[in-house]
Phi, psi and omega in degrees: 000321179296322180293317180297318180293333178283328182279325184302313179300325179296320178292322180294328181276347188301318177299318178297319180296328179285326183276333188303320180298340183268351185298316181296322178294317179298318179297317179299316180294321179296316178297318177301314180297315180297320178295327180286315184286335179271357178086004177297322177255129177286139178301332179283338179271308179209100178296155179288165180298330178296319178290326177296320178296320177296319178295319179298316179299317179297316181291328177288318183298321181271002175085357183295311183292320180298315179296316180296321181295318179297320179296313181295318178297320178297319179294316180294318180298316181292311182294318180293323178299315178295312185292316180295318179297314180295315180297321179295313181296315180293324178295318177294317180299311182290327180285328185272335187230132175296321178296318177299319177297317180298325183279321192263321196295313182299312177300321180292324177293325177292318178297324181300327184273355181271124177295149179302320185298332180289337182275339185301307181296326179293316179295325177293319178296321182283316192243001179085200186254010184278209184284329188303309181298328179292314180295319180292324177298317177295322180298315178297317181298325182272334183291322186296306179295329178294318178297310185300315182286324177293316178302312180296320180294319179295318180292339179272354178295139181303125182300330182296328178295320178293321178296323176296318178298320177292325178297323178274009176059040174284141177290172182297316181295318180291323176297318179296320184285320187262343183242304188290311182296314176299321180292328181268003188304317178303316179291324179297316180291326173297317176299324179295321178297314178295321182297315180291324175298315177295329180297320179289325176296317182293322182290329175299313180296316183295322186274350177264003179236112176052053179239151179238010179198162179107169180298321179297325177296318175299321181297315180294316178299318180295323178296319182294325181263010178054041176266084186298325181296322178288324177300311180295323178299315179298318178297318179295321178296316176301318180296316180295320178296321176297319178296319181295315180295323178294320178296321179296320178292324177297320176298320178297320177299317182296326181279328184267339185244035179294342181283345182283138176245081186243161178286128182247007180101167181237000000 
């Protein structure tokens, strides 16, 4: 009976717990709407959410938003795949080997301090105005946080686990695969969240400079024609895409890190 009574309140609270993270967002949207309909906010400065929804429907109906969204998603998927893979491999190499750290860490730390915007003109000079510089910019943006978190996670793995692997004469690759990566998984997934977030920041920069397609291209065109509703719509789309990718990584964390017994808040 004690067990049932302890579980029942948790089940009763579960719908509220699911809705609670969205309450602050709903309040912000309501305040925004009230300011728009009462004239506190000028439509030319910041249109209300109702007008943004109408603009979204119009852009979806004529296919403009769908085409731009597919282009941006393709760029982020390609660039993030390259960057996450490179950052993961370099992080394991530098974390597992002192020689690897000596070779990899300093260049990666230098890349970390370079703003994305500084790389745009260089990539254009090297690779032209096509898809390549945009994808590479996203790759660099995602590789750095992936490397830093993987490196830190590997270095935090219990040394005794590595010693056991050496005792059983496991090779370096097998030790990295069966000991280091599982032990570093929480940090790796944190790095993945940062990497995907940086990917969306990078694609905004890439698509607002010499681009002919994508959400950023719509954003620049709307700015030139002073279409504030389309500008706000593009910003909202970027925000929603960032939330979706973060939510997907959180789902991955829940499935892969079920063994952790950590404090999740009250």
